Every structure is written in C-alpha cells, then in structure tokens.
CSV table of C-alpha atoms in Angstrom, one decimal:
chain,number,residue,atom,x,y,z
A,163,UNK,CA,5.8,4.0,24.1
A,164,UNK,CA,9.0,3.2,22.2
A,165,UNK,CA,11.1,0.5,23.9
A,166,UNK,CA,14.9,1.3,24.6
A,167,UNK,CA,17.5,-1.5,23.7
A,168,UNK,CA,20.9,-2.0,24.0
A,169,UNK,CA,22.8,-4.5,21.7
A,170,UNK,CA,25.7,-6.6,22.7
A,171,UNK,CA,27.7,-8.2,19.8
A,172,UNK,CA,31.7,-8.5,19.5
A,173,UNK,CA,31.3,-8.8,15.6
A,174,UNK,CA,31.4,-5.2,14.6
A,175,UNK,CA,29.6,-5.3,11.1
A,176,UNK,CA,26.9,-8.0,12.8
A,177,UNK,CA,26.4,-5.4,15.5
A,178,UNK,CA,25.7,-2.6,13.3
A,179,UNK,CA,23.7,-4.5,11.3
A,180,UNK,CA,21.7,-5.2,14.2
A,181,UNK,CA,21.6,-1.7,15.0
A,182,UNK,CA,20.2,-0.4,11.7
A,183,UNK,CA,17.3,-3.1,11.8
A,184,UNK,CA,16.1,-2.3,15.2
A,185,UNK,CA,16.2,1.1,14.8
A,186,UNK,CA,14.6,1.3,11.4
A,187,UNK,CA,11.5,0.4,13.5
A,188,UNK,CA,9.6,3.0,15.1
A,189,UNK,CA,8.7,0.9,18.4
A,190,UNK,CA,12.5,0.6,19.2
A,191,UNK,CA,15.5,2.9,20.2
A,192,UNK,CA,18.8,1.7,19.9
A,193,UNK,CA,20.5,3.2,23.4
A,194,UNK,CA,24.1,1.6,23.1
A,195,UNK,CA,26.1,-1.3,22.0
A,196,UNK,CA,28.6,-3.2,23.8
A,197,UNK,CA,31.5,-5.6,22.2
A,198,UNK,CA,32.3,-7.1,25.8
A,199,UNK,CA,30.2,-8.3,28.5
A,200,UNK,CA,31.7,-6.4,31.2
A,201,UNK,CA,30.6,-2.8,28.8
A,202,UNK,CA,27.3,-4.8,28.0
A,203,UNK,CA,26.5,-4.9,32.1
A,204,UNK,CA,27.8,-1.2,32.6
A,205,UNK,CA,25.4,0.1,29.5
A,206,UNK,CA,22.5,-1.6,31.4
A,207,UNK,CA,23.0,-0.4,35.0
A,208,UNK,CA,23.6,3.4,33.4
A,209,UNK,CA,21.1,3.5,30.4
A,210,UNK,CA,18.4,1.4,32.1
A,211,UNK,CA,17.0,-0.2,28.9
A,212,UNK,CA,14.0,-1.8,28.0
A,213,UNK,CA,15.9,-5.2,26.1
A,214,UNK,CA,19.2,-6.4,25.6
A,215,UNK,CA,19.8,-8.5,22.9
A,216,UNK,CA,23.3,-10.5,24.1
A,217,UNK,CA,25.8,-12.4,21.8
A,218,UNK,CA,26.4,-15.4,24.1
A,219,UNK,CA,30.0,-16.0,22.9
A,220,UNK,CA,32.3,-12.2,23.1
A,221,UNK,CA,36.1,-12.7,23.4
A,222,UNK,CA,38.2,-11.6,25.6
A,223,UNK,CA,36.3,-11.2,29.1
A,224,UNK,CA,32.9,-13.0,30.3
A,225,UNK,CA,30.6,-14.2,27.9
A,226,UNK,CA,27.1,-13.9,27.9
A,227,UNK,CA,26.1,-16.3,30.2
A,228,UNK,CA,27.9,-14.6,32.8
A,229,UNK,CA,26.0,-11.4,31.9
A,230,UNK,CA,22.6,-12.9,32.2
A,231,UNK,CA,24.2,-14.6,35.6
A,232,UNK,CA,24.7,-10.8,37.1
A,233,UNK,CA,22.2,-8.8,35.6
A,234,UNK,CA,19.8,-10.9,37.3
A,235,UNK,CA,21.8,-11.3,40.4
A,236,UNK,CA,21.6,-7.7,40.9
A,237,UNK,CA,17.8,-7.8,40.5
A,238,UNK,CA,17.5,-6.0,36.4
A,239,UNK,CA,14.4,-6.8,35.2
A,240,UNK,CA,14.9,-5.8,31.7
A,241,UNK,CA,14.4,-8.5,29.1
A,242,UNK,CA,17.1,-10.3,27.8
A,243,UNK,CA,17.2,-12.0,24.4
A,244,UNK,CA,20.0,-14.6,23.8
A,245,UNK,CA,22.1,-14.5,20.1
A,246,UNK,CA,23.4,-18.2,19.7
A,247,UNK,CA,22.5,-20.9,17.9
A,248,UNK,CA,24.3,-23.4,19.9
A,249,UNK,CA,21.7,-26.1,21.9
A,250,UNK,CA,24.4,-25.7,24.9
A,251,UNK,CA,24.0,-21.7,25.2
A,252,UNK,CA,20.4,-22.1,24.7
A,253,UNK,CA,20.0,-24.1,27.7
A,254,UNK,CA,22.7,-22.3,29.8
A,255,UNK,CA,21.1,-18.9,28.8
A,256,UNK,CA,17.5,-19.8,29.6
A,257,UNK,CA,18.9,-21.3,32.8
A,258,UNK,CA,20.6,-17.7,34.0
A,259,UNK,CA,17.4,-16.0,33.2
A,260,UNK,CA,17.4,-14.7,29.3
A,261,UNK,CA,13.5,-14.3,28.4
A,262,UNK,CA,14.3,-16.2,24.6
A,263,UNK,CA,17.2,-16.3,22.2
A,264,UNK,CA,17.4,-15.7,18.0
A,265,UNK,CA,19.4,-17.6,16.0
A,266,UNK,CA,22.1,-15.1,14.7
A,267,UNK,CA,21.7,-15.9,11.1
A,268,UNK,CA,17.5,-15.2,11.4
A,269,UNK,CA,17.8,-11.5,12.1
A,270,UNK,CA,13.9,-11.2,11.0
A,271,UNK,CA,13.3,-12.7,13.9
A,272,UNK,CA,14.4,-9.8,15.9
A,273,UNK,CA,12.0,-7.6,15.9
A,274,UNK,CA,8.8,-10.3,16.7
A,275,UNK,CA,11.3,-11.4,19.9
A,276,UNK,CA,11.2,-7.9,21.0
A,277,UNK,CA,7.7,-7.0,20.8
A,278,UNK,CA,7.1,-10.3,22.6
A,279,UNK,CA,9.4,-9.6,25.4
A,280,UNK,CA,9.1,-5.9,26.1
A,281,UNK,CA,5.0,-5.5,25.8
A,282,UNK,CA,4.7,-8.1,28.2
A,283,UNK,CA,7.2,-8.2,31.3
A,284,UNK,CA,8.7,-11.5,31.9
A,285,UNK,CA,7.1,-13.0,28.6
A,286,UNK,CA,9.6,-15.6,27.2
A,287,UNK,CA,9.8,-15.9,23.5
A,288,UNK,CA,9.7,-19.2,21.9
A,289,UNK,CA,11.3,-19.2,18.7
A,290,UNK,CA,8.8,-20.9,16.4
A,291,UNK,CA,11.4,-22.3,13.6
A,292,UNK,CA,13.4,-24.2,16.8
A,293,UNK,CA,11.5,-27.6,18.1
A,294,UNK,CA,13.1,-30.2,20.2
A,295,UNK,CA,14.0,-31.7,17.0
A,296,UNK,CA,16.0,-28.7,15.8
A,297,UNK,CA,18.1,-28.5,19.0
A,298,UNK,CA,18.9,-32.3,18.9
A,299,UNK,CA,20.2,-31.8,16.2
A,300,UNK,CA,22.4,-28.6,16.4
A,301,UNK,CA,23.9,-30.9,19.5
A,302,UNK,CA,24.1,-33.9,17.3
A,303,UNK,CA,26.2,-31.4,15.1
A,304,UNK,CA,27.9,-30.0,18.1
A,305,UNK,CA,29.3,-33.6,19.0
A,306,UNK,CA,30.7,-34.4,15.8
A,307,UNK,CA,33.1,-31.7,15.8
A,308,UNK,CA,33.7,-30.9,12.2
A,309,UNK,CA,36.0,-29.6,10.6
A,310,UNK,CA,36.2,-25.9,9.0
A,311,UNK,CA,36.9,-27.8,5.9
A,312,UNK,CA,34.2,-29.8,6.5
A,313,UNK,CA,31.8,-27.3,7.7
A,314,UNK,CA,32.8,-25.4,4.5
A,315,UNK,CA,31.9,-28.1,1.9
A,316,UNK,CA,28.4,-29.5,4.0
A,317,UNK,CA,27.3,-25.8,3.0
A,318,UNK,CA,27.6,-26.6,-0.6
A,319,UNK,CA,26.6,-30.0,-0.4
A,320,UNK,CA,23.1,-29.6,-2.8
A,321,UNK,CA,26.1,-28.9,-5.4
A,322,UNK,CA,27.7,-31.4,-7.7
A,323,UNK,CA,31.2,-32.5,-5.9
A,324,UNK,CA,32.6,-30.6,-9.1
A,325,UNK,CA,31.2,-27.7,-8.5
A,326,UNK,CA,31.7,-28.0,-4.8
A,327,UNK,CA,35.6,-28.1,-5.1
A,328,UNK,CA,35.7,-25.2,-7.7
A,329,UNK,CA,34.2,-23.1,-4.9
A,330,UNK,CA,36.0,-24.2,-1.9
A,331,UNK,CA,39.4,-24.3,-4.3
A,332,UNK,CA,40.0,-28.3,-3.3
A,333,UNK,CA,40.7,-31.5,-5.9
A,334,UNK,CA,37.6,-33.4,-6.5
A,335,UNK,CA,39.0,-36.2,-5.1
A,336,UNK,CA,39.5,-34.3,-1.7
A,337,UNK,CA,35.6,-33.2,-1.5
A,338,UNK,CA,35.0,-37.0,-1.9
A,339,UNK,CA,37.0,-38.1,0.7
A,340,UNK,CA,35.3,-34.7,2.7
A,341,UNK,CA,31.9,-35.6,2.1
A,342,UNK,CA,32.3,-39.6,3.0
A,343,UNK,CA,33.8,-38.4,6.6
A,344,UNK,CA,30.9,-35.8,7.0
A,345,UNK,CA,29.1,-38.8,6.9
A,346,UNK,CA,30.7,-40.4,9.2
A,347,UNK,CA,30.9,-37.8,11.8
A,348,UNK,CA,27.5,-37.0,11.5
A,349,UNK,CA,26.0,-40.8,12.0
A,350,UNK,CA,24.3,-41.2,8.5
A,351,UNK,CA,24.0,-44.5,7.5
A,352,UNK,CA,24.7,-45.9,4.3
A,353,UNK,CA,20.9,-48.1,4.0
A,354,UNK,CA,17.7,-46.8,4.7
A,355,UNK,CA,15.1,-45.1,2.2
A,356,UNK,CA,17.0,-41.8,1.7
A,357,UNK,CA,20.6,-41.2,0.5
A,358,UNK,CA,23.6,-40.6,2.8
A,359,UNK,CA,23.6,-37.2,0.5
A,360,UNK,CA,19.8,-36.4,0.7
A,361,UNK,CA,19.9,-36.4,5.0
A,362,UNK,CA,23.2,-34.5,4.6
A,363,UNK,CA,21.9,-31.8,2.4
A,364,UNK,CA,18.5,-31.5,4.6
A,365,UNK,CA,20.3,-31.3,7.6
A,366,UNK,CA,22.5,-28.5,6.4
A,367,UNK,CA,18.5,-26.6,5.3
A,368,UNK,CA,17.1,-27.5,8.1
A,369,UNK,CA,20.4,-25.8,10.0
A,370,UNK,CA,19.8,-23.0,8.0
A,371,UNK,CA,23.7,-23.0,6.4
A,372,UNK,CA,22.9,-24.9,3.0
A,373,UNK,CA,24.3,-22.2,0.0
A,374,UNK,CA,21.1,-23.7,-2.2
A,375,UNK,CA,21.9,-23.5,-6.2
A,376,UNK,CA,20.7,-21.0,-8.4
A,377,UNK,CA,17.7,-21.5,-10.6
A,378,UNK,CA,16.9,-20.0,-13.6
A,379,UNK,CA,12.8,-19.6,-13.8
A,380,UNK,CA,11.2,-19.0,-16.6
A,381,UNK,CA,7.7,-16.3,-16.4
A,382,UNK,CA,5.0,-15.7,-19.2
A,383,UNK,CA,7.0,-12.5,-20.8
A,384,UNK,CA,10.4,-14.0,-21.2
C-alpha cells in the first residue's frame, strides 16, 4: 500500500526538493506541503496522512515543536519525522512525540526513516550516523555560538588559509585571526597528540559541513 505524506518546510527550494525525492519512490505519495505550522496541522487533520516530515524551525507562527505538541494532543497517530540537526530540537521533538528526526543536510536518509516509521506504527527511527557522541557535540557547537564568519571559514578549514580567504573574500591575516578564535570558542586545546587544526577539520566532517578539497585521481587509461 503506498504511504501518503505531507511535508512541512519554510525553505521553498528545500521543500521541493523534498518533494521530488519522496515521490520519485513508488511506496510514497506526496499529499501536501506546508511552509507554516499552523498550514502543516490543517493539511494533517484534512488529508489524514500516513507521515509528516516537519522542519522544526518555520518563521513566522509556531514552530514545529508546537505542531508535534497538538497533533498529538488531539490524539493523530500518524508518524512524525523531525528535520533539525540541532541536539536541543532533537530532544524537545522526541519529547512532544515525533517517531525520529533526519538531519536536513542527509536527505538519503529520508526514505529509510519512512519505511521505518510507516510499516510499523509507532516504530521510532534511530538515525544510525547520530550517537551520543554526535549530539554532544552539535551542543558543544551550539554553546559556542559562532559566528557566520566563523561558521563560514570552519567549512573550509581542510583548505590552506590562502585558499580559505580567496573563497570567503577575507585578508589572510583575518582567516588567521578567524581560525585562532574558532579555536577558542570551540574548547580545542593547543597540546595534546593532534593539532588544534586536525580536531577542527574532523569536527566540521564529522558535522557533516566540511567543503573537503578536490582531488585529482589518476585511473589505468589516463
């Protein structure tokens, strides 16, 4: 039986992107999409779907929390998948009742999360790329409240700082001073078996944000 979902995303080009993945799949039907949470709780009391996949954070009007919060207040069963990757909304979400969440950026994940939740009521997907590890340290990132200039340069941080300011359009001596307060923010300390840079730049993979280099490989007919 294909499985009816509605999408919930203030981002318009995110949500139609979301859109054309699920219904590319033959198990799912895309019913309706919402950009607030007060349209997102109207499409599932009229359409009566299967899943909801919810952007936690959708300016102006409740966010999604506050949708999980009422949905299940008024006794919907569907399941409800969480987008975030913030440890905070994870917690809150699971807490109002959402059966999982996907990071935003791993839209792969989206259709595994929805054959886990809707073949098996009340089934709560566990997202196998997110251990306790990985949300200590989205809050470890959380708490250091970067910077969108800092944010922007820990991206490219497996880049020389030359190359880091010709992308981001900074002086080299700027991305210095950047990268030796990222540091800083983010608790890396200067001794200890790996560099300050190495942590960084693993933090930023493991976070799934690090722009990596491009490599030229090399294959038996070149």
């Amino acid at each position: 039986m294909v499985k009816r979902v509605v999408i919930a995303e203030d981002e318009f080009f995110t949500r139609e992107g979301i859109s054309r993945l699920i219904s590319a799949d033959p198990q799912f039907e895309v019913i309706g999409t919402a950009n607030q949470g007060e349209e997102a709780i109207s499409l599932v009391k009229s359409l009566n779907p299967d899943a909801l996949l919810l952007d936690i954070r959708m300016p102006p009007g409740i966010d999604g929390i506050e949708v999980i919060r009422r949905l299940r207040a008024d006794g919907q069963q569907l399941a409800i998948l969480a987008l975030t990757n913030e440890s905070r909304s994870i917690k809150a979400a699971e807490a109002a009742g959402a059966n999982g969440y996907v990071p935003k950026e791993k839209h792969q994940m989206l259709i595994p999360a929805l054959m886990c939740v809707t073949h098996t009521p009340g089934k709560i997907f566990i997202n196998p790329d997110h251990s306790q590890a990985y949300l200590d340290l989205v809050a470890q990132v959380e708490a250091a409240n970067l910077t969108e200039s800092e944010r922007e340069v820990w991206q490219y941080l497996a880049y020389r700082n030359e190359e880091i300011a010709r992308r981001v359009h900074k002086a080299p001596g700027r991305i210095r001073n950047i990268v030796t307060e990222l540091y800083f923010k983010l608790d890396i300390p200067k001794t200890g078996e790996f560099s300050q840079r190495f942590i960084a730049t693993e933090m930023a993979r493991s976070l799934g944000i690090l722009k990596e280099p491009e490599r030229d490989y090399c294959n038996e007919d070149s």
